[in-house]
mmCIF file of C-alpha atoms in Angstrom:
data_model
loop_
_atom_site.group_PDB
_atom_site.id
_atom_site.type_symbol
_atom_site.label_atom_id
_atom_site.label_comp_id
_atom_site.label_asym_id
_atom_site.label_seq_id
_atom_site.Cartn_x
_atom_site.Cartn_y
_atom_site.Cartn_z
ATOM 1 C CA MET A 614 137.048 82.212 82.587
ATOM 2 C CA ASP A 615 137.864 80.320 79.401
ATOM 3 C CA ALA A 616 135.220 77.708 78.624
ATOM 4 C CA VAL A 617 133.128 76.050 75.968
ATOM 5 C CA VAL A 618 129.471 75.716 76.963
ATOM 6 C CA ALA A 619 127.308 73.398 74.877
ATOM 7 C CA ALA A 620 123.512 73.311 74.796
ATOM 8 C CA PRO A 621 120.814 71.513 72.820
ATOM 9 C CA ARG A 622 119.264 74.834 71.794
ATOM 10 C CA ALA A 623 120.460 78.431 71.683
ATOM 11 C CA LEU A 624 119.324 81.826 70.421
ATOM 12 C CA VAL A 625 122.089 82.915 68.032
ATOM 13 C CA ASP A 626 121.914 85.681 65.424
ATOM 14 C CA GLY A 627 118.216 86.119 66.082
ATOM 15 C CA ALA A 628 117.381 82.479 65.333
ATOM 16 C CA MET A 629 116.841 79.355 67.376
ATOM 17 C CA THR A 630 119.502 76.800 66.586
ATOM 18 C CA GLY A 631 121.249 73.814 68.130
ATOM 19 C CA PRO A 632 122.915 71.839 69.332
ATOM 20 C CA VAL A 633 125.756 74.349 69.591
ATOM 21 C CA ALA A 634 128.887 75.020 71.612
ATOM 22 C CA VAL A 635 129.724 78.572 72.660
ATOM 23 C CA ARG A 636 133.405 79.355 73.226
ATOM 24 C CA ILE A 637 134.242 81.987 75.888
ATOM 25 C CA LYS A 638 137.652 83.574 76.380
ATOM 26 C CA GLY A 639 138.557 86.633 78.435
ATOM 27 C CA GLY A 640 134.916 87.476 79.162
ATOM 28 C CA ARG A 641 133.933 87.540 75.477
ATOM 29 C CA PHE A 642 132.361 85.115 73.047
ATOM 30 C CA VAL A 643 134.960 83.809 70.611
ATOM 31 C CA ASP A 644 132.759 81.722 68.348
ATOM 32 C CA VAL A 645 129.717 79.475 68.120
ATOM 33 C CA VAL A 646 130.023 76.056 66.496
ATOM 34 C CA ASP A 647 127.604 73.250 65.759
ATOM 35 C CA GLY A 648 127.553 70.280 68.092
ATOM 36 C CA HIS A 649 129.417 69.702 71.350
ATOM 37 C CA ALA A 650 133.000 69.597 70.125
ATOM 38 C CA GLY A 651 135.476 70.660 72.784
ATOM 39 C CA ALA A 652 132.808 71.430 75.358
ATOM 40 C CA THR A 653 133.964 71.911 78.933
ATOM 41 C CA GLU A 654 130.339 72.027 80.114
ATOM 42 C CA VAL A 655 127.470 70.240 78.404
ATOM 43 C CA LEU A 656 123.929 71.335 79.265
ATOM 44 C CA SER A 657 121.692 68.355 78.535
ATOM 45 C CA THR A 658 118.382 70.252 78.418
ATOM 46 C CA GLY A 659 116.997 73.714 78.037
ATOM 47 C CA LEU A 660 118.020 76.796 76.109
ATOM 48 C CA LEU A 661 121.017 79.124 76.061
ATOM 49 C CA THR A 662 120.601 82.862 75.403
ATOM 50 C CA ALA A 663 122.415 86.095 76.017
ATOM 51 C CA GLY A 664 121.857 87.778 79.371
ATOM 52 C CA LEU A 665 118.736 89.870 79.832
ATOM 53 C CA VAL A 666 118.980 93.682 79.785
ATOM 54 C CA ASP A 667 116.509 95.789 81.799
ATOM 55 C CA VAL A 668 116.584 99.472 80.821
ATOM 56 C CA GLN A 669 113.893 100.614 83.265
ATOM 57 C CA ILE A 670 114.152 99.431 86.854
ATOM 58 C CA ASN A 671 113.495 101.715 89.840
ATOM 59 C CA GLY A 672 114.672 99.156 92.398
ATOM 60 C CA ALA A 673 114.116 95.591 93.552
ATOM 61 C CA PHE A 674 114.729 93.186 96.436
ATOM 62 C CA GLY A 675 113.772 95.824 99.000
ATOM 63 C CA VAL A 676 115.942 98.574 97.489
ATOM 64 C CA ASP A 677 114.697 101.882 96.023
ATOM 65 C CA PHE A 678 117.337 103.486 93.798
ATOM 66 C CA ALA A 679 116.159 106.923 94.923
ATOM 67 C CA ASP A 680 117.635 106.096 98.323
ATOM 68 C CA THR A 681 120.565 103.793 97.782
ATOM 69 C CA ASP A 682 124.108 103.217 98.944
ATOM 70 C CA ALA A 683 126.841 100.723 98.141
ATOM 71 C CA ALA A 684 125.340 97.895 100.190
ATOM 72 C CA ALA A 685 121.843 98.426 98.764
ATOM 73 C CA LEU A 686 122.995 98.494 95.151
ATOM 74 C CA ARG A 687 125.077 95.390 95.765
ATOM 75 C CA THR A 688 121.965 93.592 97.034
ATOM 76 C CA VAL A 689 120.220 94.284 93.732
ATOM 77 C CA ALA A 690 123.257 93.493 91.590
ATOM 78 C CA GLU A 691 123.804 90.166 93.363
ATOM 79 C CA SER A 692 120.122 89.200 93.155
ATOM 80 C CA LEU A 693 119.235 90.139 89.577
ATOM 81 C CA PRO A 694 121.142 87.266 87.939
ATOM 82 C CA SER A 695 118.650 84.845 89.529
ATOM 83 C CA THR A 696 116.096 86.474 87.190
ATOM 84 C CA GLY A 697 118.351 86.205 84.133
ATOM 85 C CA VAL A 698 119.281 89.904 84.173
ATOM 86 C CA THR A 699 122.982 90.589 83.627
ATOM 87 C CA ARG A 700 122.831 94.322 82.789
ATOM 88 C CA PHE A 701 120.433 96.962 84.105
ATOM 89 C CA LEU A 702 119.763 100.677 83.993
ATOM 90 C CA PRO A 703 118.931 102.113 87.444
ATOM 91 C CA THR A 704 115.984 104.467 87.013
ATOM 92 C CA LEU A 705 115.145 107.558 89.053
ATOM 93 C CA ILE A 706 111.650 109.021 89.036
ATOM 94 C CA THR A 707 110.401 112.599 89.361
ATOM 95 C CA ALA A 708 112.060 114.802 91.977
ATOM 96 C CA PRO A 709 113.421 118.377 92.009
ATOM 97 C CA VAL A 710 116.471 118.617 89.758
ATOM 98 C CA PRO A 711 118.923 119.123 92.685
ATOM 99 C CA THR A 712 117.474 116.011 94.340
ATOM 100 C CA VAL A 713 117.812 114.024 91.117
ATOM 101 C CA LEU A 714 121.467 115.076 90.945
ATOM 102 C CA ARG A 715 122.078 113.929 94.511
ATOM 103 C CA GLN A 716 120.337 110.594 93.893
ATOM 104 C CA ALA A 717 122.258 110.107 90.645
ATOM 105 C CA HIS A 718 125.589 110.734 92.369
ATOM 106 C CA ALA A 719 124.694 108.143 95.000
ATOM 107 C CA VAL A 720 123.900 105.488 92.371
ATOM 108 C CA VAL A 721 127.063 106.199 90.370
ATOM 109 C CA ALA A 722 129.223 106.083 93.500
ATOM 110 C CA ALA A 723 127.616 102.831 94.635
ATOM 111 C CA ALA A 724 128.148 101.253 91.213
ATOM 112 C CA GLN A 725 131.876 101.890 91.482
ATOM 113 C CA THR A 726 132.061 99.730 94.614
ATOM 114 C CA LEU A 727 130.496 96.602 93.119
ATOM 115 C CA PRO A 728 132.579 93.411 93.000
ATOM 116 C CA ALA A 729 134.493 92.809 89.799
ATOM 117 C CA ALA A 730 132.644 89.535 89.173
ATOM 118 C CA GLY A 731 129.511 87.624 90.104
ATOM 119 C CA VAL A 732 126.977 90.446 89.878
ATOM 120 C CA ALA A 733 124.746 92.111 87.284
ATOM 121 C CA ARG A 734 126.328 95.293 85.978
ATOM 122 C CA PRO A 735 124.628 98.724 85.962
ATOM 123 C CA LEU A 736 124.848 100.535 82.646
ATOM 124 C CA GLY A 737 124.389 104.126 83.804
ATOM 125 C CA LEU A 738 121.171 105.981 84.561
ATOM 126 C CA HIS A 739 117.651 106.361 83.251
ATOM 127 C CA LEU A 740 115.915 109.549 84.404
ATOM 128 C CA GLU A 741 112.144 109.182 84.273
ATOM 129 C CA GLY A 742 111.364 112.760 85.188
ATOM 130 C CA PRO A 743 111.045 115.486 86.196
ATOM 131 C CA PHE A 744 110.418 116.686 82.610
ATOM 132 C CA LEU A 745 106.997 115.053 82.397
ATOM 133 C CA SER A 746 103.402 116.151 81.890
ATOM 134 C CA PRO A 747 101.334 116.731 85.044
ATOM 135 C CA VAL A 748 98.337 115.621 82.955
ATOM 136 C CA ARG A 749 99.822 112.103 82.756
ATOM 137 C CA HIS A 750 101.696 111.950 86.048
ATOM 138 C CA GLY A 751 100.697 108.428 87.095
ATOM 139 C CA VAL A 752 102.170 107.785 90.541
ATOM 140 C CA HIS A 753 104.751 110.563 90.107
ATOM 141 C CA ASP A 754 104.246 113.787 92.090
ATOM 142 C CA ALA A 755 102.824 116.224 89.525
ATOM 143 C CA GLY A 756 103.823 119.147 91.734
ATOM 144 C CA LEU A 757 107.494 118.319 91.228
ATOM 145 C CA MET A 758 107.351 118.189 87.435
ATOM 146 C CA VAL A 759 109.107 120.965 85.512
ATOM 147 C CA ALA A 760 109.487 121.847 81.860
ATOM 148 C CA PRO A 761 112.681 120.718 80.111
ATOM 149 C CA GLU A 762 113.773 124.306 79.604
ATOM 150 C CA PRO A 763 117.452 125.210 79.087
ATOM 151 C CA ALA A 764 118.121 126.204 82.699
ATOM 152 C CA ASN A 765 116.889 122.821 83.957
ATOM 153 C CA LEU A 766 118.844 120.871 81.368
ATOM 154 C CA ASP A 767 121.923 122.957 82.148
ATOM 155 C CA GLN A 768 121.914 121.588 85.692
ATOM 156 C CA LEU A 769 121.970 118.006 84.443
ATOM 157 C CA LEU A 770 124.433 118.337 81.610
ATOM 158 C CA ALA A 771 126.829 120.630 83.454
ATOM 159 C CA ASP A 772 127.322 117.947 86.106
ATOM 160 C CA GLU A 773 130.100 115.849 84.583
ATOM 161 C CA ILE A 774 129.372 112.747 86.652
ATOM 162 C CA VAL A 775 125.662 112.731 85.844
ATOM 163 C CA ALA A 776 126.134 113.681 82.199
ATOM 164 C CA ALA A 777 128.564 110.783 81.739
ATOM 165 C CA ALA A 778 126.123 108.317 83.317
ATOM 166 C CA LEU A 779 122.962 109.419 81.495
ATOM 167 C CA ARG A 780 121.723 106.823 79.000
ATOM 168 C CA ILE A 781 117.970 107.509 78.793
ATOM 169 C CA VAL A 782 115.845 110.526 79.708
ATOM 170 C CA THR A 783 112.079 110.083 79.617
ATOM 171 C CA LEU A 784 110.266 113.339 78.905
ATOM 172 C CA ALA A 785 107.014 114.776 77.559
ATOM 173 C CA PRO A 786 107.899 116.486 74.267
ATOM 174 C CA GLU A 787 104.796 118.697 74.294
ATOM 175 C CA MET A 788 106.017 120.549 77.383
ATOM 176 C CA PRO A 789 107.547 124.030 76.867
ATOM 177 C CA GLY A 790 110.989 123.596 75.390
ATOM 178 C CA GLY A 791 110.369 119.899 74.816
ATOM 179 C CA LEU A 792 111.557 119.526 71.233
ATOM 180 C CA ASP A 793 114.654 121.651 71.815
ATOM 181 C CA ALA A 794 115.390 119.463 74.842
ATOM 182 C CA VAL A 795 115.077 116.322 72.706
ATOM 183 C CA ARG A 796 117.585 117.696 70.222
ATOM 184 C CA ARG A 797 119.999 118.827 72.931
ATOM 185 C CA LEU A 798 119.926 115.519 74.796
ATOM 186 C CA VAL A 799 120.336 113.473 71.621
ATOM 187 C CA ASP A 800 123.286 115.665 70.620
ATOM 188 C CA ALA A 801 124.768 114.852 74.043
ATOM 189 C CA GLY A 802 124.494 111.118 73.299
ATOM 190 C CA VAL A 803 121.427 110.483 75.464
ATOM 191 C CA VAL A 804 118.461 108.392 74.313
ATOM 192 C CA VAL A 805 115.216 110.354 74.632
ATOM 193 C CA SER A 806 112.098 108.363 75.407
ATOM 194 C CA VAL A 807 108.578 109.786 75.149
ATOM 195 C CA GLY A 808 106.704 109.075 78.352
ATOM 196 C CA HIS A 809 104.277 110.433 80.938
ATOM 197 C CA SER A 810 103.117 112.492 77.990
ATOM 198 C CA ASN A 811 99.835 113.894 76.715
ATOM 199 C CA ALA A 812 101.335 114.458 73.268
ATOM 200 C CA THR A 813 99.151 114.310 70.199
ATOM 201 C CA ALA A 814 100.100 112.155 67.250
ATOM 202 C CA ALA A 815 101.622 115.193 65.514
ATOM 203 C CA GLN A 816 103.654 116.088 68.597
ATOM 204 C CA THR A 817 104.875 112.504 68.927
ATOM 205 C CA ILE A 818 105.998 112.501 65.297
ATOM 206 C CA ALA A 819 107.749 115.830 65.894
ATOM 207 C CA ALA A 820 109.600 114.248 68.812
ATOM 208 C CA ALA A 821 110.847 111.464 66.537
ATOM 209 C CA ASP A 822 111.858 114.061 63.952
ATOM 210 C CA ALA A 823 113.886 115.752 66.714
ATOM 211 C CA GLY A 824 115.616 112.486 67.578
ATOM 212 C CA ALA A 825 113.477 110.713 70.195
ATOM 213 C CA SER A 826 113.847 106.972 69.677
ATOM 214 C CA MET A 827 111.924 105.239 72.456
ATOM 215 C CA VAL A 828 108.556 105.230 74.210
ATOM 216 C CA THR A 829 108.447 104.603 77.963
ATOM 217 C CA HIS A 830 105.994 101.928 79.161
ATOM 218 C CA LEU A 831 103.728 101.898 76.114
ATOM 219 C CA PHE A 832 100.057 102.730 76.873
ATOM 220 C CA ASN A 833 100.767 103.661 80.501
ATOM 221 C CA ALA A 834 100.667 107.346 81.528
ATOM 222 C CA GLN A 835 100.286 108.667 77.984
ATOM 223 C CA SER A 836 97.658 109.984 75.628
ATOM 224 C CA PRO A 837 95.402 107.158 74.449
ATOM 225 C CA LEU A 838 95.079 105.553 71.036
ATOM 226 C CA THR A 839 91.761 106.395 69.407
ATOM 227 C CA HIS A 840 90.528 105.946 65.868
ATOM 228 C CA ARG A 841 90.890 109.645 64.916
ATOM 229 C CA GLU A 842 93.718 110.729 67.246
ATOM 230 C CA PRO A 843 96.350 107.979 67.530
ATOM 231 C CA GLY A 844 98.122 109.657 70.432
ATOM 232 C CA VAL A 845 101.482 108.387 71.633
ATOM 233 C CA PRO A 846 100.675 104.642 71.352
ATOM 234 C CA GLY A 847 99.299 104.852 67.823
ATOM 235 C CA ILE A 848 102.408 106.575 66.503
ATOM 236 C CA ALA A 849 104.696 104.335 68.527
ATOM 237 C CA LEU A 850 103.140 101.241 66.984
ATOM 238 C CA THR A 851 103.418 102.533 63.417
ATOM 239 C CA ASP A 852 106.579 104.663 63.361
ATOM 240 C CA ASN A 853 109.651 102.458 62.972
ATOM 241 C CA ARG A 854 111.870 105.060 64.616
ATOM 242 C CA PHE A 855 110.554 104.148 68.063
ATOM 243 C CA ILE A 856 111.564 101.275 70.337
ATOM 244 C CA LEU A 857 108.622 100.417 72.586
ATOM 245 C CA GLY A 858 109.149 99.787 76.296
ATOM 246 C CA LEU A 859 106.518 97.313 77.486
ATOM 247 C CA ILE A 860 105.704 96.255 81.054
ATOM 248 C CA ALA A 861 104.473 92.701 80.524
ATOM 249 C CA ASP A 862 103.128 91.907 83.976
ATOM 250 C CA LEU A 863 99.701 91.609 82.298
ATOM 251 C CA ALA A 864 98.342 94.233 84.708
ATOM 252 C CA HIS A 865 99.876 97.409 83.273
ATOM 253 C CA VAL A 866 98.953 96.140 79.802
ATOM 254 C CA VAL A 867 96.557 93.210 79.506
ATOM 255 C CA GLY A 868 97.437 90.078 77.589
ATOM 256 C CA PRO A 869 95.534 90.684 74.335
ATOM 257 C CA ILE A 870 97.086 94.147 73.986
ATOM 258 C CA CYS A 871 100.589 92.784 74.700
ATOM 259 C CA LYS A 872 99.975 90.246 71.948
ATOM 260 C CA LEU A 873 98.783 93.037 69.644
ATOM 261 C CA VAL A 874 101.950 95.038 70.359
ATOM 262 C CA PHE A 875 104.145 92.101 69.337
ATOM 263 C CA ALA A 876 102.045 91.492 66.226
ATOM 264 C CA ALA A 877 102.376 95.128 65.177
ATOM 265 C CA ALA A 878 105.940 95.885 66.233
ATOM 266 C CA GLY A 879 107.650 92.759 67.578
ATOM 267 C CA PRO A 880 111.246 93.601 66.555
ATOM 268 C CA ARG A 881 110.867 97.036 68.178
ATOM 269 C CA VAL A 882 109.595 95.843 71.562
ATOM 270 C CA ALA A 883 111.882 96.115 74.601
ATOM 271 C CA LEU A 884 110.508 94.318 77.621
ATOM 272 C CA VAL A 885 111.100 96.290 80.828
ATOM 273 C CA THR A 886 110.093 95.674 84.405
ATOM 274 C CA ASP A 887 109.600 99.213 85.770
ATOM 275 C CA ALA A 888 110.244 97.295 88.985
ATOM 276 C CA VAL A 889 110.195 98.953 92.379
ATOM 277 C CA ALA A 890 111.638 97.827 95.711
ATOM 278 C CA ALA A 891 108.764 95.334 96.049
ATOM 279 C CA ALA A 892 110.065 93.165 93.179
ATOM 280 C CA GLY A 893 111.358 89.866 94.499
ATOM 281 C CA MET A 894 109.841 90.556 97.912
ATOM 282 C CA PRO A 895 106.785 89.364 99.871
ATOM 283 C CA PRO A 896 103.639 91.504 100.250
ATOM 284 C CA GLY A 897 104.256 94.578 102.366
ATOM 285 C CA ARG A 898 104.981 98.296 102.333
ATOM 286 C CA TYR A 899 107.894 99.583 100.230
ATOM 287 C CA ARG A 900 109.250 102.885 98.922
ATOM 288 C CA LEU A 901 109.321 104.432 95.447
ATOM 289 C CA GLY A 902 111.018 107.787 95.057
ATOM 290 C CA GLY A 903 110.468 108.503 98.734
ATOM 291 C CA ALA A 904 106.754 107.627 98.739
ATOM 292 C CA ASP A 905 105.036 104.559 100.165
ATOM 293 C CA VAL A 906 103.714 101.814 97.905
ATOM 294 C CA LEU A 907 101.843 98.721 99.022
ATOM 295 C CA LEU A 908 102.337 95.279 97.525
ATOM 296 C CA THR A 909 99.395 92.980 98.256
ATOM 297 C CA GLU A 910 98.789 89.335 97.416
ATOM 298 C CA ALA A 911 97.503 90.551 94.031
ATOM 299 C CA GLY A 912 101.147 91.219 93.113
ATOM 300 C CA VAL A 913 100.797 94.791 91.787
ATOM 301 C CA PRO A 914 102.321 97.644 93.844
ATOM 302 C CA ARG A 915 99.955 100.566 94.390
ATOM 303 C CA SER A 916 100.102 103.980 96.006
ATOM 304 C CA PRO A 917 97.779 104.749 98.949
ATOM 305 C CA ASP A 918 95.172 106.113 96.495
ATOM 306 C CA GLY A 919 95.211 102.877 94.478
ATOM 307 C CA THR A 920 97.323 104.047 91.515
ATOM 308 C CA ILE A 921 99.631 101.386 90.068
ATOM 309 C CA ALA A 922 103.117 102.293 91.317
ATOM 310 C CA GLY A 923 105.681 100.552 89.145
ATOM 311 C CA SER A 924 105.695 96.774 89.220
ATOM 312 C CA ALA A 925 106.890 93.755 91.155
ATOM 313 C CA LEU A 926 107.789 92.123 87.843
ATOM 314 C CA THR A 927 111.043 90.352 87.069
ATOM 315 C CA LEU A 928 112.276 90.213 83.496
ATOM 316 C CA ASP A 929 112.309 86.423 83.276
ATOM 317 C CA ARG A 930 108.640 86.405 84.279
ATOM 318 C CA ALA A 931 107.920 89.023 81.614
ATOM 319 C CA VAL A 932 109.388 86.642 79.044
ATOM 320 C CA ARG A 933 107.260 83.761 80.331
ATOM 321 C CA ASN A 934 104.160 85.960 80.316
ATOM 322 C CA ILE A 935 104.679 86.931 76.691
ATOM 323 C CA VAL A 936 105.323 83.333 75.613
ATOM 324 C CA SER A 937 102.141 82.276 77.433
ATOM 325 C CA LEU A 938 100.212 84.555 75.066
ATOM 326 C CA GLY A 939 101.393 82.614 72.023
ATOM 327 C CA VAL A 940 104.349 84.824 71.081
ATOM 328 C CA SER A 941 107.377 82.756 70.070
ATOM 329 C CA GLU A 942 110.220 82.179 72.506
ATOM 330 C CA ARG A 943 112.515 83.786 69.961
ATOM 331 C CA ASP A 944 110.569 87.050 69.769
ATOM 332 C CA ALA A 945 110.022 87.270 73.527
ATOM 333 C CA LEU A 946 113.695 86.670 74.282
ATOM 334 C CA ILE A 947 114.963 89.124 71.673
ATOM 335 C CA ALA A 948 112.715 91.723 73.330
ATOM 336 C CA ALA A 949 114.547 91.129 76.622
ATOM 337 C CA THR A 950 118.094 90.905 75.243
ATOM 338 C CA ARG A 951 119.108 92.397 71.905
ATOM 339 C CA THR A 952 116.461 95.097 71.502
ATOM 340 C CA PRO A 953 116.957 96.837 74.880
ATOM 341 C CA ALA A 954 120.735 96.611 74.419
ATOM 342 C CA ASP A 955 120.477 98.156 70.957
ATOM 343 C CA VAL A 956 118.290 101.063 72.032
ATOM 344 C CA ILE A 957 121.073 102.362 74.292
ATOM 345 C CA GLY A 958 123.770 101.634 71.721
ATOM 346 C CA GLU A 959 125.234 98.565 73.458
ATOM 347 C CA LYS A 960 125.979 96.526 70.351
ATOM 348 C CA TRP A 961 128.143 94.044 72.266
ATOM 349 C CA LEU A 962 125.427 93.118 74.754
ATOM 350 C CA GLY A 963 122.220 91.106 74.426
ATOM 351 C CA ARG A 964 123.481 88.643 71.810
ATOM 352 C CA ILE A 965 125.590 85.526 71.427
ATOM 353 C CA ALA A 966 128.071 86.508 68.737
ATOM 354 C CA PRO A 967 131.858 86.589 68.308
ATOM 355 C CA GLY A 968 133.272 89.583 70.167
ATOM 356 C CA ALA A 969 130.150 90.178 72.272
ATOM 357 C CA VAL A 970 130.307 90.277 76.063
ATOM 358 C CA ALA A 971 129.917 86.758 77.463
ATOM 359 C CA ASP A 972 126.679 87.221 79.397
ATOM 360 C CA LEU A 973 124.665 84.001 79.244
ATOM 361 C CA VAL A 974 121.483 82.500 80.614
ATOM 362 C CA TRP A 975 120.758 78.780 80.696
ATOM 363 C CA TRP A 976 116.976 78.356 80.821
ATOM 364 C CA ASP A 977 115.163 75.173 81.761
ATOM 365 C CA ASP A 978 112.301 73.861 79.655
ATOM 366 C CA ASP A 979 109.839 76.044 81.608
ATOM 367 C CA LEU A 980 111.868 79.177 80.792
ATOM 368 C CA ARG A 981 113.255 79.602 84.283
ATOM 369 C CA PRO A 982 116.914 80.600 84.678
ATOM 370 C CA ARG A 983 119.081 77.725 85.907
ATOM 371 C CA LYS A 984 122.520 79.253 85.487
ATOM 372 C CA VAL A 985 123.723 82.737 84.587
ATOM 373 C CA TRP A 986 127.130 84.039 83.556
ATOM 374 C CA VAL A 987 128.255 87.702 83.592
ATOM 375 C CA ASP A 988 131.444 88.514 81.675
ATOM 376 C CA GLY A 989 131.989 84.763 81.376
ATOM 377 C CA GLU A 990 131.883 84.186 85.157
ATOM 378 C CA VAL A 991 129.068 82.337 86.937
ATOM 379 C CA ALA A 992 126.823 84.805 88.774
ATOM 380 C CA PHE A 993 123.920 82.467 89.569
ATOM 381 C CA ASP A 994 123.564 78.705 89.730
ATOM 382 C CA ALA A 995 120.180 77.334 90.780
ATOM 383 C CA GLU A 996 121.672 73.975 91.685
ATOM 384 C CA VAL A 997 124.079 75.619 94.133
ATOM 385 C CA ASP A 998 121.262 77.701 95.603
ATOM 386 C CA ASP A 999 118.993 74.658 95.882
ATOM 387 C CA TYR A 1000 121.740 72.732 97.673
ATOM 388 C CA ALA A 1001 122.355 75.626 100.058
ATOM 389 C CA GLU A 1002 118.651 75.787 100.895
ATOM 390 C CA LEU A 1003 118.558 72.051 101.597
ATOM 391 C CA ALA A 1004 121.644 72.300 103.784
ATOM 392 C CA THR A 1005 120.117 75.191 105.736
ATOM 393 C CA ALA A 1006 116.852 73.289 106.179
ATOM 394 C CA GLY A 1007 118.789 70.266 107.407
ATOM 395 C CA ASN A 1008 120.388 72.332 110.140
#
């Protein structure tokens, strides 16, 4: 689609500006100009930003990526634009390495069947396990965790399909072979994220020295921050080499601490959902990595023993949650667009700039997505959906 979309406000080059007109040609942004000159569509209210990028999502809308097929992945890809997400990284949790390979093949195969337009696009794979610490297993099965030793990595990297799809591997660097695994994965072009880890501050710094560049769901399932041993969070907050994944449902990390994270490291925060199949669904029983999780009216999925099991968060709600704490719209939106795109090396995503991919979100004044474009094509339009609902109700 070739178009010029004008809006009263837009997030461009990391700054709020407007009114502006954004020119789209061949699925890319051509330029951004002041005013409404030449606009083919004028948005009278709200805010225009790049599409949201979620680099940690285990499933949503009733689908668990550990057990997916073409139809299931399409359900997620068609539904995510309603939350502002245009690009996402399907995430697989702890399982035996052969099982992870099978699950990964299923996701990659399903991604190849998605429609050419009108859906959010998967960016590859995020493996959150099995190279984690049983001491900080969270809802993962500690009995299935293994050390990131060469033989285990060989199985992943020798599989050409999986190796090509790998974008992020979360691991515990203090496990046997951990630092060598960090170096090997980084050399293979994979982002290594410290997570489900009992690492000390020194071990966390050593992981960064080896090339680790992210922390998975800051504060959750990791050694704590204390005044004499900073643990994983303390180093993450003070070492500029780390991008910090943050689940901002205000349950995984409470509001004052989310606000503290942005105050300490705002430009390095990447909002993630860590969503499970329960996201976008009513209360009920869902699956995560083959295990049952229960979503109650409280809105937080939990395992049968009461452990938080991922989230039912959507990324647009994460943005609203952070803004509700007093963080600027600019900082909250950058944390859901440019920063997560940058951490996986996608320099043409997550920003409105000449040459970038034309993923756009039109937000209303309450920061709710009203219209979403992927590769310059409309993937969600709230007005169309609202009309369809009214028509259905009338019948």
